[in-house]
Amino acid sequence: MSESDVEQCAALVGLPIEPESRAAVAEILTGLLTAARLLMEFPLPGDVEPAPIFRP
Amino acid sequence: MSVLDEGASALEIAGAVAARRGSARAVVAAALDRIAKRDPTLNCFTTLLGDRALAEAERIDRVIAGGGDAGPLAGVPFAVKNLFDVAGVTTLAGSRIYRDNPPAGRDATAVAALRRAGAVLVGCANMDEFAFGFTTENTHYGPTRNPHDPTRIAGGSSGGSAAAVAAGLVALSLGSDTNGSIRVPAALCGVFGLKPTYGRVSRAGVVLFAGSLDHVGPFARSVRDLAVAFDAMQGPDPLDPVCAERPAEPCAATLERGIAGLRIGIAGDHFGELADPDALQALERAARALGASRRVVFPEANRARSAAMLITSSEGAQAHLDNLRRRAADFDPRTRDRFRAGALIPASHYLHAQRFRAWFKARVREIFREVDVVLTPTTPFPAPKIGAPATTRVADVEVPMRGHLGVFTQPWSFIGLPALSAPIADPGALPLGVQLVAAPFMEESLFRVAARLEQDGVVAAPVASARP
């Protein structure tokens, strides 16, 4: 995850991030995406639904 | 012991006040005196409510003088993490941004419940900004210092609440726990802390961090105080959409039942790795005292932790996205870029984490058919120094100093299980906790085990005096 990746992703969600902070955000996001990779490679059965509680 | 002493328990205070052996006013005035003496060093409080607390204490004394019942916590001074709404006080949630908000119009449900039970709110306590941290190194309001060693952190994010109880400034306090924010500071400050089952205690009037993971709960210096505080707060609340409709199941009356019939195990694998030997020895000591030797393995606990981090970062960022866009410079530098990174996590990752949560919950539920209470260390090491380096080595592996504090707490809050941190009795050493975990809504089992450990002198929370 590079600083320019951060700039582009942030633009997609309309979040301005000043240039001097992009490296720090990139480092944190890299850590989160590493955690996500560990998770995404786990083969979940297709019938598992998300867990949030919603009561109408 | 006089009920004016720093070490008086909540129930000793309430008993004396109810019997008119002491006045609520004198108890609260003594608490305010202790705060005036020690808090300039410890920095537990961001708001003090001295006059209001004294007036409330006088009201309680009048109720009792008139023959009335002022409640099971009559006259007990307490503090709340400053993300709980308190009528007439601006809810800071550890931030500078919320300082501009108007005062809350009413008390949070949990605060109102303790006040109805007769407890007297003396102030609001320091925390990590928006609850995003395990250290209470808050840049805006300064770090809260550990009462056992003021050069060290109190833990977080409910650090002010835990330290205030540890130092004997108050007998009870409230915190919130998304990934360990009650249990971690309880362990590092040497007090009892309970994260109840998800939905057991209302979060209405609490600034949420990551709503699908947020819990609130109490800190205390005895198991019985903790149980009475929990009992005063637990139960349905239509104001919190995730609060369980299940009726309250009081625990304080069950403490004498002992541990007969409870199957107690020790969590293996993930929960026995990447921890200092002291933390593992503390756990073994508790296990030996309980006669527990069975190792229980929870599959994919490390992935559960990863999923909890993704959900926390995503939901936390979403909650503050507007302020991240408009007022980024007003965030604590310790949280700002972590919130920003959370805003950039793809939705597919977030949803996969929520699906993994359902899977993990089902696996763990099966395991809790065979065991009632599981023991783990609460934290992998004792309180680090304030301003410590970003990483440390544990079992020859480099880990993030601050994030790793939640390695043993996150897998349980991830699926909403009740968990209690009890302080290992070890005079002279920095505090460490043992974490007790049970199936959903089985807080009673946690309290019974904690009561046995306390009775046997294995866990204890004496008032902390700073070591030289």
Short mmCIF file of C-alpha atoms in Angstrom, two decimals:
data_model
loop_
_atom_site.label_atom_id
_atom_site.label_comp_id
_atom_site.label_asym_id
_atom_site.label_seq_id
_atom_site.Cartn_x
_atom_site.Cartn_y
_atom_site.Cartn_z
CA MET A 1 0.00 0.00 0.00
CA SER A 2 1.70 3.19 -1.21
CA GLU A 3 1.02 6.82 -0.46
CA SER A 4 -0.59 7.22 -3.86
CA ASP A 5 -2.82 4.19 -3.17
CA VAL A 6 -3.95 5.95 -0.01
CA GLU A 7 -4.58 9.14 -1.93
CA GLN A 8 -6.74 7.32 -4.49
CA CYS A 9 -8.70 5.25 -1.94
CA ALA A 10 -9.29 8.34 0.18
CA ALA A 11 -10.61 10.20 -2.86
CA LEU A 12 -13.13 7.38 -3.42
CA VAL A 13 -14.62 7.93 0.05
CA GLY A 14 -14.25 11.72 -0.11
CA LEU A 15 -11.72 11.85 2.71
CA PRO A 16 -8.98 14.45 2.33
CA ILE A 17 -5.63 13.27 3.74
CA GLU A 18 -2.80 15.77 3.66
CA PRO A 19 0.36 14.51 1.88
CA GLU A 20 2.47 14.42 5.05
CA SER A 21 0.06 11.93 6.70
CA ARG A 22 -0.27 9.51 3.79
CA ALA A 23 2.75 7.40 4.68
CA ALA A 24 1.47 6.82 8.22
CA VAL A 25 -2.01 5.93 6.96
CA ALA A 26 -0.47 3.60 4.37
CA GLU A 27 1.49 1.78 7.06
CA ILE A 28 -1.60 1.30 9.26
CA LEU A 29 -3.75 0.25 6.32
CA THR A 30 -1.08 -2.24 5.26
CA GLY A 31 -1.34 -3.83 8.70
CA LEU A 32 -5.13 -3.99 8.46
CA LEU A 33 -4.98 -5.50 4.98
CA THR A 34 -2.50 -8.10 6.22
CA ALA A 35 -5.01 -9.03 8.91
CA ALA A 36 -7.72 -9.07 6.24
CA ARG A 37 -5.67 -11.41 4.05
CA LEU A 38 -5.37 -13.89 6.92
CA LEU A 39 -9.12 -13.71 7.27
CA MET A 40 -10.08 -13.75 3.59
CA GLU A 41 -8.08 -16.90 2.93
CA PHE A 42 -10.18 -18.77 5.49
CA PRO A 43 -12.76 -20.86 3.57
CA LEU A 44 -16.14 -19.91 5.07
CA PRO A 45 -19.13 -22.08 4.12
CA GLY A 46 -21.44 -20.25 1.69
CA ASP A 47 -24.42 -20.31 4.05
CA VAL A 48 -22.74 -18.29 6.82
CA GLU A 49 -24.50 -14.95 7.16
CA PRO A 50 -22.96 -11.79 8.68
CA ALA A 51 -23.31 -11.38 12.43
CA PRO A 52 -24.58 -7.83 13.14
CA ILE A 53 -27.75 -7.65 15.19
CA PHE A 54 -30.59 -5.75 13.55
CA ARG A 55 -34.03 -5.58 15.07
CA PRO A 56 -36.65 -3.67 13.04
CA MET B 1 -11.89 0.08 58.77
CA SER B 2 -13.67 3.42 58.64
CA VAL B 3 -15.97 3.93 55.69
CA LEU B 4 -14.11 7.19 55.14
CA ASP B 5 -10.93 5.25 54.34
CA GLU B 6 -9.70 4.80 50.80
CA GLY B 7 -9.97 1.01 51.11
CA ALA B 8 -13.62 0.88 52.19
CA SER B 9 -15.64 -1.32 49.85
CA ALA B 10 -18.84 -0.12 48.23
CA LEU B 11 -20.89 -2.46 50.38
CA GLU B 12 -19.15 -1.41 53.60
CA ILE B 13 -19.96 2.19 52.74
CA ALA B 14 -23.58 1.44 51.78
CA GLY B 15 -24.10 -0.65 54.92
CA ALA B 16 -22.75 2.06 57.19
CA VAL B 17 -24.69 4.84 55.47
CA ALA B 18 -27.94 2.85 55.59
CA ALA B 19 -27.42 2.10 59.30
CA ARG B 20 -26.49 5.76 59.96
CA ARG B 21 -23.08 4.74 61.25
CA GLY B 22 -21.65 7.17 58.73
CA SER B 23 -23.09 9.84 56.46
CA ALA B 24 -23.06 9.80 52.69
CA ARG B 25 -21.90 13.40 52.83
CA ALA B 26 -18.81 12.54 54.87
CA VAL B 27 -18.00 9.59 52.57
CA VAL B 28 -18.28 11.73 49.45
CA ALA B 29 -16.30 14.59 51.03
CA ALA B 30 -13.52 12.13 51.91
CA ALA B 31 -13.49 10.84 48.32
CA LEU B 32 -13.23 14.40 47.00
CA ASP B 33 -10.32 15.05 49.39
CA ARG B 34 -8.46 11.98 48.12
CA ILE B 35 -9.06 13.06 44.54
CA ALA B 36 -7.72 16.54 45.34
CA LYS B 37 -4.56 14.99 46.80
CA ARG B 38 -3.77 12.21 44.30
CA ASP B 39 -5.41 13.12 41.03
CA PRO B 40 -2.99 15.93 40.12
CA THR B 41 -0.45 13.10 39.71
CA LEU B 42 -2.69 10.31 38.42
CA ASN B 43 -4.93 12.33 36.06
CA CYS B 44 -7.91 9.98 36.33
CA PHE B 45 -10.54 12.72 36.06
CA THR B 46 -11.39 15.18 33.29
CA THR B 47 -14.48 16.58 35.06
CA LEU B 48 -15.17 16.77 38.78
CA LEU B 49 -18.71 17.20 40.09
CA GLY B 50 -17.86 18.08 43.70
CA ASP B 51 -20.74 20.39 44.70
CA ARG B 52 -23.27 18.29 42.88
CA ALA B 53 -21.97 15.12 44.50
CA LEU B 54 -22.13 16.65 47.98
CA ALA B 55 -25.70 17.83 47.37
CA GLU B 56 -26.67 14.35 46.16
CA ALA B 57 -25.04 12.78 49.22
CA GLU B 58 -27.01 15.12 51.50
CA ARG B 59 -30.22 14.09 49.73
CA ILE B 60 -29.39 10.43 50.42
CA ASP B 61 -28.71 11.19 54.08
CA ARG B 62 -32.11 12.88 54.31
CA VAL B 63 -33.88 9.89 52.74
CA ILE B 64 -32.27 7.59 55.30
CA ALA B 65 -32.90 9.95 58.21
CA GLY B 66 -36.57 9.91 57.16
CA GLY B 67 -36.66 6.13 57.39
CA GLY B 68 -36.44 5.57 53.61
CA ASP B 69 -34.40 3.08 51.60
CA ALA B 70 -31.68 4.85 49.59
CA GLY B 71 -30.67 1.73 47.67
CA PRO B 72 -28.03 -1.02 47.84
CA LEU B 73 -25.21 1.42 46.96
CA ALA B 74 -26.32 4.29 49.20
CA GLY B 75 -23.61 6.92 49.41
CA VAL B 76 -21.01 5.03 47.35
CA PRO B 77 -18.84 7.46 45.34
CA PHE B 78 -18.38 6.41 41.71
CA ALA B 79 -16.82 7.68 38.47
CA VAL B 80 -17.73 7.13 34.82
CA LYS B 81 -15.60 7.08 31.68
CA ASN B 82 -16.25 10.38 29.97
CA LEU B 83 -18.14 8.77 27.10
CA PHE B 84 -21.20 8.17 29.33
CA ASP B 85 -23.80 10.93 29.18
CA VAL B 86 -24.20 12.76 32.48
CA ALA B 87 -27.07 15.27 32.59
CA GLY B 88 -25.69 18.80 32.48
CA VAL B 89 -22.15 17.74 31.47
CA THR B 90 -20.66 17.74 27.97
CA THR B 91 -19.75 14.18 26.97
CA LEU B 92 -16.14 14.38 25.78
CA ALA B 93 -15.40 10.78 24.73
CA GLY B 94 -11.76 11.73 25.23
CA SER B 95 -11.88 14.22 22.37
CA ARG B 96 -11.30 17.90 21.82
CA ILE B 97 -13.94 17.92 19.08
CA TYR B 98 -16.83 17.05 21.43
CA ARG B 99 -15.79 19.80 23.85
CA ASP B 100 -17.94 22.12 21.71
CA ASN B 101 -21.07 19.97 22.15
CA PRO B 102 -23.93 21.06 24.42
CA PRO B 103 -24.26 19.31 27.80
CA ALA B 104 -26.14 16.00 27.84
CA GLY B 105 -29.85 16.33 28.58
CA ARG B 106 -30.07 13.14 30.64
CA ASP B 107 -27.92 10.47 32.23
CA ALA B 108 -26.94 7.36 30.27
CA THR B 109 -29.12 4.40 31.31
CA ALA B 110 -26.23 2.73 33.20
CA VAL B 111 -25.37 5.94 35.07
CA ALA B 112 -29.02 6.47 35.99
CA ALA B 113 -29.21 2.87 37.26
CA LEU B 114 -26.25 3.30 39.63
CA ARG B 115 -27.66 6.59 40.87
CA ARG B 116 -31.05 4.97 41.48
CA ALA B 117 -29.19 2.38 43.56
CA GLY B 118 -27.91 5.25 45.72
CA ALA B 119 -24.39 5.64 44.31
CA VAL B 120 -23.07 9.21 44.02
CA LEU B 121 -21.32 10.32 40.84
CA VAL B 122 -18.23 12.36 41.68
CA GLY B 123 -16.73 12.85 38.22
CA CYS B 124 -15.98 11.76 34.66
CA ALA B 125 -12.83 9.84 33.85
CA ASN B 126 -10.08 10.06 31.24
CA MET B 127 -9.88 7.67 28.28
CA ASP B 128 -8.28 7.14 24.88
CA GLU B 129 -9.88 9.44 22.33
CA PHE B 130 -13.17 7.90 21.14
CA ALA B 131 -12.11 4.69 22.99
CA PHE B 132 -9.59 3.80 20.25
CA GLY B 133 -6.64 2.51 22.31
CA PHE B 134 -5.44 0.32 25.16
CA THR B 135 -3.32 2.93 27.00
CA THR B 136 -5.14 6.20 27.94
CA GLU B 137 -2.19 8.18 26.63
CA ASN B 138 -4.56 10.98 25.63
CA THR B 139 -2.83 13.91 23.92
CA HIS B 140 -5.59 16.41 24.73
CA TYR B 141 -6.04 15.60 28.42
CA GLY B 142 -2.72 13.97 29.26
CA PRO B 143 -2.01 10.34 30.14
CA THR B 144 -3.66 8.66 33.11
CA ARG B 145 -0.90 7.25 35.32
CA ASN B 146 -0.93 3.81 36.88
CA PRO B 147 -1.45 4.14 40.66
CA HIS B 148 1.02 1.28 41.23
CA ASP B 149 3.75 3.10 39.30
CA PRO B 150 2.98 6.56 37.90
CA THR B 151 5.62 6.20 35.18
CA ARG B 152 3.46 3.48 33.62
CA ILE B 153 0.17 3.49 31.71
CA ALA B 154 -3.10 2.65 33.40
CA GLY B 155 -4.22 0.71 30.34
CA GLY B 156 -7.20 1.72 28.28
CA SER B 157 -9.34 2.80 26.89
CA SER B 158 -11.15 3.04 30.26
CA GLY B 159 -7.90 3.94 32.04
CA GLY B 160 -9.19 6.79 34.21
CA SER B 161 -12.03 4.63 35.52
CA ALA B 162 -9.73 1.71 36.39
CA ALA B 163 -7.03 3.87 37.99
CA ALA B 164 -9.55 5.81 40.09
CA VAL B 165 -10.74 2.56 41.67
CA ALA B 166 -7.22 1.16 42.02
CA ALA B 167 -6.04 4.28 43.86
CA GLY B 168 -9.03 4.20 46.22
CA LEU B 169 -10.34 7.53 44.93
CA VAL B 170 -13.74 5.91 44.41
CA ALA B 171 -15.14 2.46 45.21
CA LEU B 172 -16.79 1.86 41.82
CA SER B 173 -16.56 3.09 38.26
CA LEU B 174 -17.93 2.41 34.79
CA GLY B 175 -16.10 1.80 31.54
CA SER B 176 -16.75 0.49 28.06
CA ASP B 177 -15.15 -2.45 26.28
CA THR B 178 -15.01 -3.03 22.52
CA ASN B 179 -11.86 -5.17 22.34
CA GLY B 180 -10.69 -5.23 25.97
CA SER B 181 -11.08 -1.63 27.17
CA ILE B 182 -12.46 -2.69 30.58
CA ARG B 183 -10.43 -5.89 31.05
CA VAL B 184 -7.03 -4.51 29.98
CA PRO B 185 -6.98 -1.51 32.37
CA ALA B 186 -8.50 -3.67 35.13
CA ALA B 187 -5.56 -6.07 34.78
CA LEU B 188 -2.88 -3.38 34.52
CA CYS B 189 -4.26 -1.42 37.49
CA GLY B 190 -4.95 -4.48 39.67
CA VAL B 191 -8.74 -4.23 40.03
CA PHE B 192 -11.75 -6.33 39.05
CA GLY B 193 -13.46 -5.46 35.76
CA LEU B 194 -16.47 -7.04 34.09
CA LYS B 195 -17.37 -6.95 30.42
CA PRO B 196 -20.87 -8.42 30.47
CA THR B 197 -22.51 -10.36 27.62
CA TYR B 198 -23.20 -8.20 24.56
CA GLY B 199 -26.62 -6.62 25.14
CA ARG B 200 -26.79 -7.43 28.88
CA VAL B 201 -26.22 -3.82 30.06
CA SER B 202 -27.71 -0.92 28.13
CA ARG B 203 -25.40 1.36 26.15
CA ALA B 204 -28.07 4.06 25.73
CA GLY B 205 -26.47 7.45 26.29
CA VAL B 206 -22.96 6.13 25.64
CA VAL B 207 -20.82 7.39 22.74
CA LEU B 208 -20.31 4.26 20.67
CA PHE B 209 -16.94 3.34 19.18
CA ALA B 210 -17.76 0.26 17.10
CA GLY B 211 -21.44 -0.37 17.76
CA SER B 212 -21.57 -4.04 16.86
CA LEU B 213 -18.81 -4.76 19.43
CA ASP B 214 -19.45 -2.19 22.20
CA HIS B 215 -20.23 -3.20 25.79
CA VAL B 216 -20.34 -1.29 29.09
CA GLY B 217 -19.49 -2.62 32.55
CA PRO B 218 -18.17 -1.92 36.05
CA PHE B 219 -14.82 -1.81 37.89
CA ALA B 220 -14.48 -2.55 41.62
CA ARG B 221 -12.01 -3.73 44.28
CA SER B 222 -14.06 -6.74 45.36
CA VAL B 223 -16.08 -9.41 43.60
CA ARG B 224 -19.18 -8.60 45.62
CA ASP B 225 -19.00 -4.87 44.83
CA LEU B 226 -18.63 -5.74 41.16
CA ALA B 227 -21.66 -8.05 41.29
CA VAL B 228 -23.87 -5.52 43.08
CA ALA B 229 -22.95 -2.81 40.55
CA PHE B 230 -23.63 -5.21 37.66
CA ASP B 231 -26.96 -6.25 39.15
CA ALA B 232 -28.01 -2.61 39.49
CA MET B 233 -27.43 -2.07 35.74
CA GLN B 234 -28.31 -5.30 33.94
CA GLY B 235 -31.60 -5.88 32.14
CA PRO B 236 -33.66 -4.76 29.14
CA ASP B 237 -33.72 -1.16 27.91
CA PRO B 238 -35.82 -0.09 24.90
CA LEU B 239 -33.48 2.90 24.44
CA ASP B 240 -30.62 0.59 23.31
CA PRO B 241 -31.53 -1.28 20.13
CA VAL B 242 -29.13 -4.17 20.89
CA CYS B 243 -30.04 -4.54 24.56
CA ALA B 244 -31.31 -8.07 25.27
CA GLU B 245 -34.96 -8.47 26.21
CA ARG B 246 -34.02 -11.27 28.60
CA PRO B 247 -34.89 -10.32 32.21
CA ALA B 248 -32.09 -9.48 34.64
CA GLU B 249 -30.43 -12.45 36.37
CA PRO B 250 -28.94 -11.11 39.62
CA CYS B 251 -25.51 -12.48 40.53
CA ALA B 252 -24.64 -11.04 43.96
CA ALA B 253 -26.87 -13.55 45.75
CA THR B 254 -25.12 -16.49 44.05
CA LEU B 255 -21.56 -15.81 45.25
CA GLU B 256 -21.85 -18.19 48.19
CA ARG B 257 -22.79 -21.09 45.95
CA GLY B 258 -19.12 -21.93 45.33
CA ILE B 259 -17.80 -23.62 42.23
CA ALA B 260 -19.25 -27.10 42.73
CA GLY B 261 -20.57 -28.36 39.40
CA LEU B 262 -18.70 -25.81 37.30
CA ARG B 263 -16.40 -27.26 34.65
CA ILE B 264 -13.36 -25.00 34.45
CA GLY B 265 -10.78 -25.15 31.65
CA ILE B 266 -7.64 -23.33 30.56
CA ALA B 267 -7.64 -21.82 27.08
CA GLY B 268 -4.77 -23.31 25.07
CA ASP B 269 -2.86 -22.50 21.88
CA HIS B 270 -3.35 -18.79 21.05
CA PHE B 271 -4.00 -17.98 24.72
CA GLY B 272 -0.78 -19.57 25.94
CA GLU B 273 1.52 -17.99 23.34
CA LEU B 274 3.16 -14.60 22.93
CA ALA B 275 2.92 -13.77 26.63
CA ASP B 276 5.53 -13.06 29.30
CA PRO B 277 6.25 -15.98 31.65
CA ASP B 278 4.82 -13.94 34.56
CA ALA B 279 1.44 -13.65 32.86
CA LEU B 280 1.33 -17.39 32.16
CA GLN B 281 2.43 -18.21 35.71
CA ALA B 282 -0.34 -15.99 37.10
CA LEU B 283 -2.82 -17.95 35.04
CA GLU B 284 -1.41 -21.29 36.23
CA ARG B 285 -1.67 -20.13 39.82
CA ALA B 286 -5.37 -19.41 39.42
CA ALA B 287 -5.91 -22.69 37.58
CA ARG B 288 -4.17 -24.70 40.33
CA ALA B 289 -6.26 -23.04 43.03
CA LEU B 290 -9.41 -24.03 41.14
CA GLY B 291 -8.19 -27.55 40.40
CA ALA B 292 -8.46 -26.80 36.68
CA SER B 293 -6.12 -28.66 34.36
CA ARG B 294 -8.11 -29.30 31.21
CA ARG B 295 -6.75 -27.45 28.13
CA VAL B 296 -9.42 -26.15 25.80
CA VAL B 297 -8.52 -25.14 22.27
CA PHE B 298 -10.54 -22.46 20.49
CA PRO B 299 -9.94 -22.75 16.73
CA GLU B 300 -8.91 -19.70 14.74
CA ALA B 301 -8.67 -17.35 17.73
CA ASN B 302 -6.00 -15.36 15.92
CA ARG B 303 -8.26 -14.89 12.91
CA ALA B 304 -11.02 -13.85 15.29
CA ARG B 305 -8.72 -11.12 16.54
CA SER B 306 -7.96 -9.99 12.99
CA ALA B 307 -11.67 -9.85 12.21
CA ALA B 308 -12.33 -7.84 15.38
CA MET B 309 -9.67 -5.33 14.30
CA LEU B 310 -11.25 -4.91 10.86
CA ILE B 311 -14.76 -4.47 12.23
CA THR B 312 -13.55 -2.03 14.89
CA SER B 313 -11.58 0.07 12.42
CA SER B 314 -14.39 0.14 9.85
CA GLU B 315 -17.21 0.95 12.25
CA GLY B 316 -15.09 3.43 14.22
CA ALA B 317 -14.08 5.29 11.08
CA GLN B 318 -17.65 5.37 9.81
CA ALA B 319 -18.83 6.87 13.11
CA HIS B 320 -16.34 9.75 12.81
CA LEU B 321 -16.13 10.15 9.04
CA ASP B 322 -17.73 13.57 8.99
CA ASN B 323 -15.29 14.95 11.57
CA LEU B 324 -12.36 13.22 9.82
CA ARG B 325 -13.31 15.21 6.72
CA ARG B 326 -13.94 18.54 8.41
CA ARG B 327 -11.81 18.64 11.58
CA ALA B 328 -8.97 16.17 11.13
CA ALA B 329 -6.51 18.52 12.82
CA ASP B 330 -8.57 18.39 16.03
CA PHE B 331 -8.20 14.60 16.43
CA ASP B 332 -5.61 13.15 18.79
CA PRO B 333 -2.56 12.34 16.64
CA ARG B 334 -2.63 8.92 18.32
CA THR B 335 -6.01 8.05 16.78
CA ARG B 336 -6.38 10.22 13.66
CA ASP B 337 -4.48 8.11 11.14
CA ARG B 338 -5.87 4.86 12.54
CA PHE B 339 -9.41 6.16 11.99
CA ARG B 340 -8.45 7.29 8.48
CA ALA B 341 -7.01 3.89 7.62
CA GLY B 342 -10.22 2.29 8.90
CA ALA B 343 -12.25 4.41 6.50
CA LEU B 344 -10.36 2.84 3.58
CA ILE B 345 -11.06 -0.83 4.38
CA PRO B 346 -13.05 -2.42 1.54
CA ALA B 347 -16.65 -3.36 2.35
CA SER B 348 -15.95 -6.94 1.25
CA HIS B 349 -13.36 -7.29 4.04
CA TYR B 350 -15.74 -5.87 6.63
CA LEU B 351 -18.53 -8.22 5.59
CA HIS B 352 -16.21 -11.21 5.51
CA ALA B 353 -15.18 -10.34 9.08
CA GLN B 354 -18.85 -10.22 10.11
CA ARG B 355 -19.46 -13.60 8.46
CA PHE B 356 -16.40 -15.03 10.16
CA ARG B 357 -17.83 -13.77 13.41
CA ALA B 358 -20.95 -15.90 12.94
CA TRP B 359 -18.77 -18.92 12.14
CA PHE B 360 -16.51 -18.41 15.17
CA LYS B 361 -19.49 -17.86 17.48
CA ALA B 362 -20.97 -21.21 16.42
CA ARG B 363 -17.66 -23.07 17.02
CA VAL B 364 -17.15 -21.48 20.43
CA ARG B 365 -20.74 -22.19 21.42
CA GLU B 366 -20.09 -25.90 20.82
CA ILE B 367 -17.02 -25.79 23.07
CA PHE B 368 -18.97 -24.11 25.87
CA ARG B 369 -21.32 -27.11 25.94
CA GLU B 370 -18.41 -29.04 27.44
CA VAL B 371 -16.99 -26.37 29.75
CA ASP B 372 -18.52 -23.59 31.86
CA VAL B 373 -15.64 -21.19 32.53
CA VAL B 374 -12.36 -20.79 30.66
CA LEU B 375 -9.25 -19.09 32.07
CA THR B 376 -6.72 -17.02 30.10
CA PRO B 377 -4.23 -14.32 31.02
CA THR B 378 -5.96 -10.94 30.63
CA THR B 379 -2.91 -9.23 29.14
CA PRO B 380 0.37 -10.70 27.88
CA PHE B 381 2.49 -8.42 30.09
CA PRO B 382 2.13 -5.82 32.85
CA ALA B 383 1.75 -2.08 32.27
CA PRO B 384 4.34 -0.60 29.88
CA LYS B 385 5.94 2.77 30.55
CA ILE B 386 4.08 5.87 29.38
CA GLY B 387 5.53 6.82 25.99
CA ALA B 388 7.11 3.37 25.55
CA PRO B 389 8.43 2.39 22.09
CA ALA B 390 5.93 1.19 19.48
CA THR B 391 7.07 -2.45 19.65
CA THR B 392 8.37 -4.92 22.20
CA ARG B 393 9.61 -8.52 22.16
CA VAL B 394 7.53 -11.30 23.67
CA ALA B 395 8.67 -14.91 23.47
CA ASP B 396 11.30 -13.76 20.96
CA VAL B 397 8.72 -12.26 18.62
CA GLU B 398 8.43 -8.53 17.95
CA VAL B 399 4.86 -7.34 18.61
CA PRO B 400 3.16 -3.92 18.76
CA MET B 401 3.51 -2.76 22.39
CA ARG B 402 0.04 -1.23 22.59
CA GLY B 403 -2.06 -3.33 20.21
CA HIS B 404 -0.73 -6.60 21.67
CA LEU B 405 -2.29 -5.74 25.05
CA GLY B 406 -5.61 -6.94 23.57
CA VAL B 407 -4.36 -10.25 22.18
CA PHE B 408 -6.26 -12.33 24.78
CA THR B 409 -9.32 -10.11 25.23
CA GLN B 410 -10.33 -9.43 21.62
CA PRO B 411 -11.47 -12.94 20.61
CA TRP B 412 -14.14 -12.93 23.36
CA SER B 413 -15.62 -9.45 22.91
CA PHE B 414 -15.68 -10.29 19.19
CA ILE B 415 -18.51 -12.75 19.91
CA GLY B 416 -19.99 -10.97 22.90
CA LEU B 417 -19.13 -13.51 25.61
CA PRO B 418 -19.07 -12.32 29.24
CA ALA B 419 -15.53 -11.95 30.59
CA LEU B 420 -14.21 -10.85 33.98
CA SER B 421 -10.64 -9.78 34.75
CA ALA B 422 -9.52 -10.57 38.30
CA PRO B 423 -6.24 -9.18 39.74
CA ILE B 424 -3.71 -11.79 40.83
CA ALA B 425 -2.59 -11.21 44.43
CA ASP B 426 1.15 -10.67 44.27
CA PRO B 427 2.32 -7.89 46.56
CA GLY B 428 5.35 -6.08 45.24
CA ALA B 429 4.88 -7.02 41.61
CA LEU B 430 3.18 -4.96 38.92
CA PRO B 431 -0.45 -6.07 38.58
CA LEU B 432 -1.53 -8.81 36.20
CA GLY B 433 -4.99 -10.24 35.65
CA VAL B 434 -6.57 -13.59 34.99
CA GLN B 435 -9.48 -13.48 32.57
CA LEU B 436 -12.54 -15.68 33.18
CA VAL B 437 -14.82 -16.30 30.20
CA ALA B 438 -18.24 -18.01 30.05
CA ALA B 439 -21.09 -18.71 27.62
CA PRO B 440 -23.52 -15.87 26.83
CA PHE B 441 -25.52 -14.63 29.84
CA MET B 442 -23.62 -16.90 32.24
CA GLU B 443 -22.12 -14.04 34.26
CA GLU B 444 -23.16 -15.94 37.38
CA SER B 445 -20.51 -18.59 36.66
CA LEU B 446 -17.82 -15.91 36.33
CA PHE B 447 -18.77 -14.37 39.65
CA ARG B 448 -18.81 -17.72 41.45
CA VAL B 449 -15.32 -18.58 40.21
CA ALA B 450 -13.98 -15.09 40.95
CA ALA B 451 -15.48 -15.25 44.46
CA ARG B 452 -13.71 -18.55 45.11
CA LEU B 453 -10.37 -17.14 43.93
CA GLU B 454 -10.88 -14.10 46.13
CA GLN B 455 -11.84 -16.22 49.13
CA ASP B 456 -8.68 -18.29 48.66
CA GLY B 457 -6.50 -15.18 48.46
CA VAL B 458 -5.44 -15.90 44.87
CA VAL B 459 -6.92 -12.66 43.58
CA ALA B 460 -7.17 -9.38 45.49
CA ALA B 461 -7.36 -5.67 44.79
CA PRO B 462 -5.83 -3.74 47.68
CA VAL B 463 -5.63 0.02 47.20
CA ALA B 464 -2.53 0.85 45.18
CA SER B 465 0.16 2.91 46.76
CA ALA B 466 2.81 4.09 44.33
CA ARG B 467 6.05 2.15 44.69
CA PRO B 468 9.27 4.12 45.02
#
